[in-house]
Coordinates of C-alpha atoms and ligand atoms in Angstrom, one line a residue:
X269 CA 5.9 20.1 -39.5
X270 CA 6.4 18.0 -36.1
X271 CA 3.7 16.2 -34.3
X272 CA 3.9 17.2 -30.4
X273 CA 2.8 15.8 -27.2
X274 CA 3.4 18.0 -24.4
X275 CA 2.8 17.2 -20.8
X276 CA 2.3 20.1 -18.0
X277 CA 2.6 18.7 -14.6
X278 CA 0.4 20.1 -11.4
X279 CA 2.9 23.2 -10.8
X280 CA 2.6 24.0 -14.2
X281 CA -0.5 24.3 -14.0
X282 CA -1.3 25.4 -10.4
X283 CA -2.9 29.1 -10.9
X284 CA -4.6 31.0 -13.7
X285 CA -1.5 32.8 -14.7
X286 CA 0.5 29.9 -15.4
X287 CA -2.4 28.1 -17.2
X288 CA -1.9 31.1 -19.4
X289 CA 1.7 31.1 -19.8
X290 CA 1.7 27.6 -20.6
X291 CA -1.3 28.4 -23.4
X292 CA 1.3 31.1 -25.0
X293 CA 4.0 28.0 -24.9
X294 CA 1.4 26.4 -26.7
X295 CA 0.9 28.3 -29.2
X296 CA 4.1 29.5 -29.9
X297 CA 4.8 25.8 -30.2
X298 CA 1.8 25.8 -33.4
X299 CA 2.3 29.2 -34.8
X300 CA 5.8 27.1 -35.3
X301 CA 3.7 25.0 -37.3
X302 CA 3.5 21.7 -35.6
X303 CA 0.8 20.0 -34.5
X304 CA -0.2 20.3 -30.4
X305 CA -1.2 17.4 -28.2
X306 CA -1.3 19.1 -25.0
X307 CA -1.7 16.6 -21.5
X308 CA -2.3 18.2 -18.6
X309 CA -2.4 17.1 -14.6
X310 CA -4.8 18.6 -12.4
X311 CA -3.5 22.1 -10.5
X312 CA -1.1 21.2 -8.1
X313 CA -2.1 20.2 -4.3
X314 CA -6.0 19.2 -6.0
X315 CA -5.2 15.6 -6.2
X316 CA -3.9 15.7 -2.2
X317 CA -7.0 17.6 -1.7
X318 CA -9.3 15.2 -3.2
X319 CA -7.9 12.3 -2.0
X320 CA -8.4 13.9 2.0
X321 CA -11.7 14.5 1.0
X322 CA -12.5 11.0 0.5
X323 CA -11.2 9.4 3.3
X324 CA -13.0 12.3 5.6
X325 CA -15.9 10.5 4.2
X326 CA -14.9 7.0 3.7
X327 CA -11.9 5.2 4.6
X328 CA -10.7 3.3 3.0
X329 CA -12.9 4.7 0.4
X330 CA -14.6 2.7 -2.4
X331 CA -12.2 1.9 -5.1
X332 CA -14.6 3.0 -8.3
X333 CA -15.6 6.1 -6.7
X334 CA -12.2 7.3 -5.7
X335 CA -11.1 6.9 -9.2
X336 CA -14.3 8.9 -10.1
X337 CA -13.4 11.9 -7.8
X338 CA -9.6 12.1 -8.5
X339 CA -9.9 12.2 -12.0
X340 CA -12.0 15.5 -11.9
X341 CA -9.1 17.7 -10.9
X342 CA -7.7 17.1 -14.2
X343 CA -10.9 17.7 -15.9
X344 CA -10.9 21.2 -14.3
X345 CA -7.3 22.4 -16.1
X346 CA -8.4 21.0 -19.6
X347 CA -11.4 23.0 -19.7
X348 CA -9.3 26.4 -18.2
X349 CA -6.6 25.6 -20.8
X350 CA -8.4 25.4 -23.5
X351 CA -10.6 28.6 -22.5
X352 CA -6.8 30.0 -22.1
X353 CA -6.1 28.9 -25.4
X354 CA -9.3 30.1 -27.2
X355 CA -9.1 33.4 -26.0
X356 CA -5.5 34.0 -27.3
X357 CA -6.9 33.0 -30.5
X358 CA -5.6 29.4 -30.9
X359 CA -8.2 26.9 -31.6
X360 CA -8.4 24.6 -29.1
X361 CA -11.0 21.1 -27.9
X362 CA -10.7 19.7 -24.5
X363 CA -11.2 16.0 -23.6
X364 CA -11.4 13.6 -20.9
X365 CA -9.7 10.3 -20.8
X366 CA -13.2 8.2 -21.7
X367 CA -14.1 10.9 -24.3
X368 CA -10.8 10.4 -26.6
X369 CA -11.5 6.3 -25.6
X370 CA -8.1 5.5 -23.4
X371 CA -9.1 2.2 -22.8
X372 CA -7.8 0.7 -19.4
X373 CA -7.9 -2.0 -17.4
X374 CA -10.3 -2.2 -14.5
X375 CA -7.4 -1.8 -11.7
X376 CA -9.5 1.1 -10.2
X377 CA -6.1 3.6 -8.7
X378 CA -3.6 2.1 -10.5
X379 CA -4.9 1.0 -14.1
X380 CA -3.1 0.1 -17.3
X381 CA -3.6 1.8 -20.4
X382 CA -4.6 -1.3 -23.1
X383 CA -5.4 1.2 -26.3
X384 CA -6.0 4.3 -27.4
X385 CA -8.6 5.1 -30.7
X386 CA -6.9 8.5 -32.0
X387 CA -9.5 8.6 -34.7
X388 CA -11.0 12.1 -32.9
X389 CA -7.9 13.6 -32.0
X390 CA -6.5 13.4 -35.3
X391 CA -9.4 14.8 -37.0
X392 CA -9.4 17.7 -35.0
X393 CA -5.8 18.0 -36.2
X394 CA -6.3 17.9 -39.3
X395 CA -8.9 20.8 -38.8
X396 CA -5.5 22.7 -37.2
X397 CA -6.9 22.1 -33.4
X398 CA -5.0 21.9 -30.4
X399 CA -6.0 19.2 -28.4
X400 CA -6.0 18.8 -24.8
X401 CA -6.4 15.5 -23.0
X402 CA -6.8 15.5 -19.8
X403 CA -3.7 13.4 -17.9
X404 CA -4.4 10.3 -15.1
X405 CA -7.5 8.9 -16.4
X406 CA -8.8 6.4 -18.5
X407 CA -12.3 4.5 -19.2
X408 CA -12.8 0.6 -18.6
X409 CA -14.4 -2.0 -20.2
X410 CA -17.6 -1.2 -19.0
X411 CA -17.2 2.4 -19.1
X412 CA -16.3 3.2 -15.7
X413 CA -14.0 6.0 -15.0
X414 CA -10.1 4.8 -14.0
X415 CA -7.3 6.6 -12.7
X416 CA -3.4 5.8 -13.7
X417 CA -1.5 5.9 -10.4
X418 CA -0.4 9.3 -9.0
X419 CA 2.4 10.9 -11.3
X420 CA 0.1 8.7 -14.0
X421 CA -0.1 12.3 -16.4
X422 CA 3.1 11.3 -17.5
X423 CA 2.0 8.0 -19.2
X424 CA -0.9 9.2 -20.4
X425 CA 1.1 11.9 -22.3
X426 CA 3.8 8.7 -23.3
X427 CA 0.8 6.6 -24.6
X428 CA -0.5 9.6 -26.7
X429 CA 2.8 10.2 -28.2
X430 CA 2.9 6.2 -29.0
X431 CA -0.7 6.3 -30.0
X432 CA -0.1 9.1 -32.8
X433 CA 3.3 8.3 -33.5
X434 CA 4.2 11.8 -32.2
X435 CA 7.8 13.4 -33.4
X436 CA 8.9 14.2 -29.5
X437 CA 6.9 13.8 -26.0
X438 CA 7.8 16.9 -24.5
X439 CA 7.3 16.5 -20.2
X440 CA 7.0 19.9 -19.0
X441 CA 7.7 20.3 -15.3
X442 CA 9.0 22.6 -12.3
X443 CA 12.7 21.4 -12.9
X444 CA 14.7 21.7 -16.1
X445 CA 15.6 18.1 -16.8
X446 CA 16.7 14.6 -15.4
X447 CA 19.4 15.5 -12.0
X448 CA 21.8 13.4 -11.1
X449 CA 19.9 12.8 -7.9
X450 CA 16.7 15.0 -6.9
X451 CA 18.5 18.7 -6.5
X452 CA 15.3 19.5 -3.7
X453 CA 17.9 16.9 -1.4
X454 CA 21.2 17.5 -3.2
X455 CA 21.9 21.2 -4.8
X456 CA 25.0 20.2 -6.1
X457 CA 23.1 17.6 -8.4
X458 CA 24.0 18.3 -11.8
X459 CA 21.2 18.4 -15.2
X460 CA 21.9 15.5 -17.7
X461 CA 22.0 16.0 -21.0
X462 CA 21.2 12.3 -22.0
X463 CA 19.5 9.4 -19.7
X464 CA 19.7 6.0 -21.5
X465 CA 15.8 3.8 -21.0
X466 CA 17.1 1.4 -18.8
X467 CA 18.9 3.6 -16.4
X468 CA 15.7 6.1 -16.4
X469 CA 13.7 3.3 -15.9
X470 CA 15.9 1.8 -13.3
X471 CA 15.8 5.6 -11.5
X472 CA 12.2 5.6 -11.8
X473 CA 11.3 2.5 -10.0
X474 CA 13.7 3.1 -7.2
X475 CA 11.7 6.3 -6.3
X476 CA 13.1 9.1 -8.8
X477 CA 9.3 10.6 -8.8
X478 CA 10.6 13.0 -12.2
X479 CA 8.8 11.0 -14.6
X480 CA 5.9 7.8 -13.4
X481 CA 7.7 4.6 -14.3
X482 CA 5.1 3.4 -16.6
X483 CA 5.9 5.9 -18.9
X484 CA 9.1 5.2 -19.1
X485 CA 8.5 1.3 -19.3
X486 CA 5.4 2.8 -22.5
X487 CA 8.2 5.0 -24.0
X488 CA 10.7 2.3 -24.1
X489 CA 8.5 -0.5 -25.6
X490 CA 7.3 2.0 -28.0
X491 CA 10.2 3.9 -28.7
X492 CA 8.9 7.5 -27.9
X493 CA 11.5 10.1 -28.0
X494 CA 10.7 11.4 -24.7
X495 CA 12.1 14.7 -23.0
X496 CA 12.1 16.1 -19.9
X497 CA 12.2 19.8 -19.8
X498 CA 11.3 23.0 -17.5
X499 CA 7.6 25.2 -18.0
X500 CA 9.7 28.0 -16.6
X501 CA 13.0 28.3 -18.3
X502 CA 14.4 28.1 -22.0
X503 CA 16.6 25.2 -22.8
X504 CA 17.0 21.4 -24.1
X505 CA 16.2 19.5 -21.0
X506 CA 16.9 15.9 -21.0
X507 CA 16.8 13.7 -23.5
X508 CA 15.9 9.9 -22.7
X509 CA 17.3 8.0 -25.6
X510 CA 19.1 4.5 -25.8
X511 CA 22.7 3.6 -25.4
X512 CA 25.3 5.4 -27.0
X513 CA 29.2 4.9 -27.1
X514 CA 29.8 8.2 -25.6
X515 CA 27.3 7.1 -22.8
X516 CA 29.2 4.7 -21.6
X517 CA 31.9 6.2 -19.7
X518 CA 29.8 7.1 -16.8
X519 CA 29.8 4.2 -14.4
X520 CA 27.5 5.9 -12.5
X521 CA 24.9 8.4 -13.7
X522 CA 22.5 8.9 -11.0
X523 CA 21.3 8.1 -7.6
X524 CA 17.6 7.4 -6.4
X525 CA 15.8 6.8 -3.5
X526 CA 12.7 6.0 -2.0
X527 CA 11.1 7.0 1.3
X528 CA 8.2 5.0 0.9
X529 CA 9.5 2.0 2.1
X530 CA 9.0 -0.1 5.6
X531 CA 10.8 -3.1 6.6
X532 CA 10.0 -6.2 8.7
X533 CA 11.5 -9.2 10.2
X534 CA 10.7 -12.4 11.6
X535 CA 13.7 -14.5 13.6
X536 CA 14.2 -17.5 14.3
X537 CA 11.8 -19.3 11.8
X538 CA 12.9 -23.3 11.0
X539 CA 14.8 -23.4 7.9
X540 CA 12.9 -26.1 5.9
X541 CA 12.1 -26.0 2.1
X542 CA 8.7 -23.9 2.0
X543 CA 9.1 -21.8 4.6
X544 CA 10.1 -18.6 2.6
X545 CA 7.3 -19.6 0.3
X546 CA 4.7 -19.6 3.8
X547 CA 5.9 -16.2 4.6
X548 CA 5.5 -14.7 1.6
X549 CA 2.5 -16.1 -0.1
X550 CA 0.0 -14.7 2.9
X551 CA 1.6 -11.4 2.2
X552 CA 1.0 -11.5 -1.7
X553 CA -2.4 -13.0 -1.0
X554 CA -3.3 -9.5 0.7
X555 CA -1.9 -7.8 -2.1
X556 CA 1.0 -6.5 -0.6
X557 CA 3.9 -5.7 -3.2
X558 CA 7.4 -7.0 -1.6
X559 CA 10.8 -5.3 -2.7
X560 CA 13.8 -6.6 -1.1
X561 CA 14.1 -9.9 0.5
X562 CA 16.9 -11.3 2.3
X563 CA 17.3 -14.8 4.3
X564 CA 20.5 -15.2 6.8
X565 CA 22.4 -17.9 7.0
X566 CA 21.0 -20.3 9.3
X567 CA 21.9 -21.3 12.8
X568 CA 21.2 -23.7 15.0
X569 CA 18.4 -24.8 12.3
X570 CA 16.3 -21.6 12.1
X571 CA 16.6 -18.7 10.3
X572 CA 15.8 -15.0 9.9
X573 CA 13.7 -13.4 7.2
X574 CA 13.6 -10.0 6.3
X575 CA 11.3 -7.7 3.5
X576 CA 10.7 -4.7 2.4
X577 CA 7.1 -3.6 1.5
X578 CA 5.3 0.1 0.8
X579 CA 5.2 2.3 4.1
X580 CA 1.4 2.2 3.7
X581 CA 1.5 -1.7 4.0
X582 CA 3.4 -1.9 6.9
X583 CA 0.6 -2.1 9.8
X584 CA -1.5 -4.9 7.3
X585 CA 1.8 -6.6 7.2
X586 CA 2.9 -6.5 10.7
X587 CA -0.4 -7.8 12.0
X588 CA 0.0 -10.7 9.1
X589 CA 3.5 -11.5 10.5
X590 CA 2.2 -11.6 13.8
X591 CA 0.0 -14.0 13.6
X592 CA 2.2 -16.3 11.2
X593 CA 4.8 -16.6 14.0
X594 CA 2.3 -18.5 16.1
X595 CA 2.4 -21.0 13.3
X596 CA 5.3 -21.0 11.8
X597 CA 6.6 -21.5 15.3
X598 CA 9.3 -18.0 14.7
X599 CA 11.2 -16.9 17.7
X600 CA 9.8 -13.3 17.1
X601 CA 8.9 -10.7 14.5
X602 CA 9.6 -6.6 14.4
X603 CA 9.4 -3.8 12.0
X604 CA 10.8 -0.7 11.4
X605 CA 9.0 1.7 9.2
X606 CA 12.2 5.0 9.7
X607 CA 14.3 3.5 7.2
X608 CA 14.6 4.4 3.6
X609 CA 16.2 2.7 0.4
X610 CA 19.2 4.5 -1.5
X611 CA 20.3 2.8 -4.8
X612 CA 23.2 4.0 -7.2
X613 CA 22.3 3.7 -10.7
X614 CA 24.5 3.8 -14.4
X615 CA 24.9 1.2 -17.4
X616 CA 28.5 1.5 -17.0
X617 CA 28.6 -0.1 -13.5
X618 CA 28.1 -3.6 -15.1
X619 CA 32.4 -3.9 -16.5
X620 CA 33.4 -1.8 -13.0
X621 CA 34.5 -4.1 -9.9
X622 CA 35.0 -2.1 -6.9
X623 CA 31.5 0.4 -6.4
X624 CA 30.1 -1.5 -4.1
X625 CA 32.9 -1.0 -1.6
X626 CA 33.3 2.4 -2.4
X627 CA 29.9 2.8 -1.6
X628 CA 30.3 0.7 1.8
X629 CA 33.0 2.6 2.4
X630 CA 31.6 6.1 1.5
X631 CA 28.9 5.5 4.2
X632 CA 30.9 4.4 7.2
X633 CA 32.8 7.4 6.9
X634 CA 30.3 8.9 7.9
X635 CA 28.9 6.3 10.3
X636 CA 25.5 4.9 8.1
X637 CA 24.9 1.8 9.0
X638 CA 23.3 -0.3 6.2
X639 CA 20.6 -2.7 7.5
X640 CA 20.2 -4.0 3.9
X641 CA 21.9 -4.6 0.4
X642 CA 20.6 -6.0 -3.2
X643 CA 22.4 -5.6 -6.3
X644 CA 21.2 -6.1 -9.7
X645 CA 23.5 -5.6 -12.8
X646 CA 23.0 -1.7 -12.8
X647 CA 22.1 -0.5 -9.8
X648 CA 23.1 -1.1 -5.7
X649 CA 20.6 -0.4 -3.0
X650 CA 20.9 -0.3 0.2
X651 CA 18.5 0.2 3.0
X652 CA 19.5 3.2 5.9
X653 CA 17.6 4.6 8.9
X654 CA 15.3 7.3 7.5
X655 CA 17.2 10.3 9.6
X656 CA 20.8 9.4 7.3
X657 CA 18.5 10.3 4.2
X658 CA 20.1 13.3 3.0
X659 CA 23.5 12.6 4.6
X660 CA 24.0 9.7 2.5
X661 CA 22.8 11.0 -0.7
X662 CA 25.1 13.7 -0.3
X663 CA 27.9 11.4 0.9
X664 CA 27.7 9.2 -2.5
X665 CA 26.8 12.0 -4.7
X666 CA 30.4 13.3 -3.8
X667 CA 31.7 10.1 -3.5
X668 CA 31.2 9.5 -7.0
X669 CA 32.5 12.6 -8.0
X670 CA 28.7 13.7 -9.6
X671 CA 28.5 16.7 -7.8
X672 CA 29.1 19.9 -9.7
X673 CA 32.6 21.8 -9.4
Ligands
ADP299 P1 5.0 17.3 -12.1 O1 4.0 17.8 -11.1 O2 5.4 18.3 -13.1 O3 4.6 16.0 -12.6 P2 6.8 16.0 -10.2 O4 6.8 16.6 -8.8 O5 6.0 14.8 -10.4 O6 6.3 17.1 -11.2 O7 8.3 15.7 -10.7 C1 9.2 16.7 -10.6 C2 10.1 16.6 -9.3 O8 10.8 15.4 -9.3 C3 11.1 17.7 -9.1 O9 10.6 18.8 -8.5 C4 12.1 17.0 -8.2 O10 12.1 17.4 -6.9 C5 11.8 15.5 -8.3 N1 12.9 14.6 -8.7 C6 13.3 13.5 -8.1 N2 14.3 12.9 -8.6 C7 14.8 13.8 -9.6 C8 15.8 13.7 -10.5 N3 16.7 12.7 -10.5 N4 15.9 14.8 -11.4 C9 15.0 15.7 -11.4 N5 14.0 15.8 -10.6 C10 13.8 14.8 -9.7
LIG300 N1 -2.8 14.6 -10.7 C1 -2.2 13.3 -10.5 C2 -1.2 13.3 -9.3 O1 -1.1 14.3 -8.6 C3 -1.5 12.8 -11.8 C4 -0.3 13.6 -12.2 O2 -0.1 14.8 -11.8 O3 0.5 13.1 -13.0 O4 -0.6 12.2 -9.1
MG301 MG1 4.8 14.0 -11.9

């Protein structure tokens, strides 16, 4: 007898009949004899809809009570499941994040989970109940309702399966496994079989959306054998697992990108010890995340700075640039918020000289220019206009010889 978690995203879950068919998954799963911790999202397009609804009414809107209105769409499918699952004769007990105590931080939209007590979920159990938490939400300190991040029903399934020391997390979704890039942009993207942590994690924070980061970073920590399979089809998904021999001949297993980016720059600042540190620290004192940075060369005594930050920071950090220049005495600042970030991603790419100019060369082939580079020791990203998106992917999909024959 196994002890399963098993996360169904929003398209899973995103009309009555599929709430159904994922309650007969469910108890096929049980009538298999294991034992069913179900996670669910809210129905797919509700957490968009609630989050419009707020800002019609107050924008931004209060952090505590957005937290309190996103988290109901989830609440909604764990009741309907469970009625699903009741009436097909499976024993089943709904709960909210606060009810089965996933104890958070107080970061309203974008909490940590700190602890979970699984003294309720085990008893019901033991009593041969499925039980169905509801994903994306947790309770704080002082009992106020948090939410995870968007994607965040992932973790909360990964922190389950840590919590109860489950046999597999099983992440249910509308494709059937971890692509070689997402196969909405690329068709030719092929299914892995095996992803190891680091490069899942490493695909997760460069904007693969499959599974929320967290969960991977939880499922790593903890060592959760963690899956990625389809709600719709039969078959073994994708396994995340950690490095094996035979995974090593890939140099590169996957690429990634992320359209949420924006990037600004300001020329011609003086380049003296402290300035990068006078850019920057305004910008993190607003609570602005920064990805990329890069500093040219100087000239003639100044300098230019460049960053990346999240698309919905740009205009905050444009007007803070703005008025830095005055005082930092810069030549000018700009931004560009059409560009996007591209990165390569595989393990093997650490003992293998010679990707980066294949990539380089890949793209001016077909005439990308890349405005920025960074490299770390298993993955290469480069920054492109937002409009060579596809094109590129593409381009270093077959340039890497992922795509399928
Ligand atoms: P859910 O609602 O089930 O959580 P998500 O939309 O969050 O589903 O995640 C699944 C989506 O992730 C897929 O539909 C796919 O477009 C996208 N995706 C991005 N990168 C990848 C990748 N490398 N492999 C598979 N899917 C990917
Ligand atoms: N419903 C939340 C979202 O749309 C959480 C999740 O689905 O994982 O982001
Ligand atoms: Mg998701």
């Amino acid at each position: 007898m196994a002890l399963l978690v098993q996360k169904f995203g929003g398209t899973s879950v995103g009309t009555v009949e599929r709430i159904k068919a994922v309650a007969e998954k469910v108890k096929a799963s049980r009538d298999a004899g294991n034992q069913m911790v179900v996670v669910v999202s809210a129905m797919s397009g509700e957490t968009n809809r609630l989050v419009d609804l707020a800002h019609a009414v107050q924008s931004p809107p209060s952090a505590r009570e957005f937290d309190v209105l996103l988290s109901t769409g989830e609440q909604v499918t764990i009741a309907l499941l469970s009625m699903a699952l009741e009436s097909i004769g499976c024993s089943a007990r709904s709960y909210t994040g606060s009810q089965v105590h996933i104890r958070t931080d107080s970061a309203y939209n974008k909490a940590r989970i700190l602890e979970i007590d699984d003294l309720r979920v085990r008893a019901d159990l033991q009593a041969g109940r499925v039980v169905v938490v509801a994903g994306f939400q947790g309770v704080d300190e002082s009992g106020a309702i948090t939410t995870l991040g968007r994607g965040g029903s992932d973790t909360t399934a990964v922190a389950m399966a840590a919590a109860l020391k489950a046999d597999e997390c099983q992440i249910f979704t509308d494709v059937d496994g971890v692509y070689t890039t997402d196969p909405r942009v690329e068709p030719k993207a092929r299914k892995l079989d095996k992803i190891t942590f680091e490069e899942m994690l490493e695909m997760a924070s460069l904007g693969s959306k499959v599974l929320q980061i967290r969960a991977v970073e939880f499922a790593g920590k903890y060592q959760v054998p963690l899956r990625v399979l389809s709600s719709f089809q039969e078959g073994e998904g994708t396994l995340i697992t950690f490095e094996d021999d035979e995974m090593e001949e890939a140099k590169i297993s996957g690429i990634a990108f992320n359209r949420d980016e924006a990037k600004l720059t300001i020329r011609g600042v003086p380049d003296q010890p402290g300035v990068a540190y006078k850019i920057l620290g305004p910008i993190g004192e607003a609570n602005i995340e920064v990805d990329m940075i890069v500093q040219n060369i100087s000239r003639d005594g100044t300098t230019d700075f460049t960053f990346t930050v999240h698309r919905n920071d740009f205009d905050k950090a444009l007007a803070l640039l703005n008025s830095l220049s005055q005082t930092l005495n810069a030549r000018e600042v700009d931004g560009d918020a059409a560009i996007v970030k591209v990165s390569l991603v595989g393990v093997g790419m650490r003992s293998h000289a010679g990707i980066a100019s294949r990539m380089f060369g890949a793209l001016a082939k077909e005439g990308i220019n890349i405005r920025m580079i960074s490299t770390s020791e298993i993955k290469i990203s480069v920054v492109i206009d937002e409009k060579y998106l596809e094109l590129g992917v593409r381009t270093l999909h077959e340039a890497f010889g992922l795509s399928k024959d």
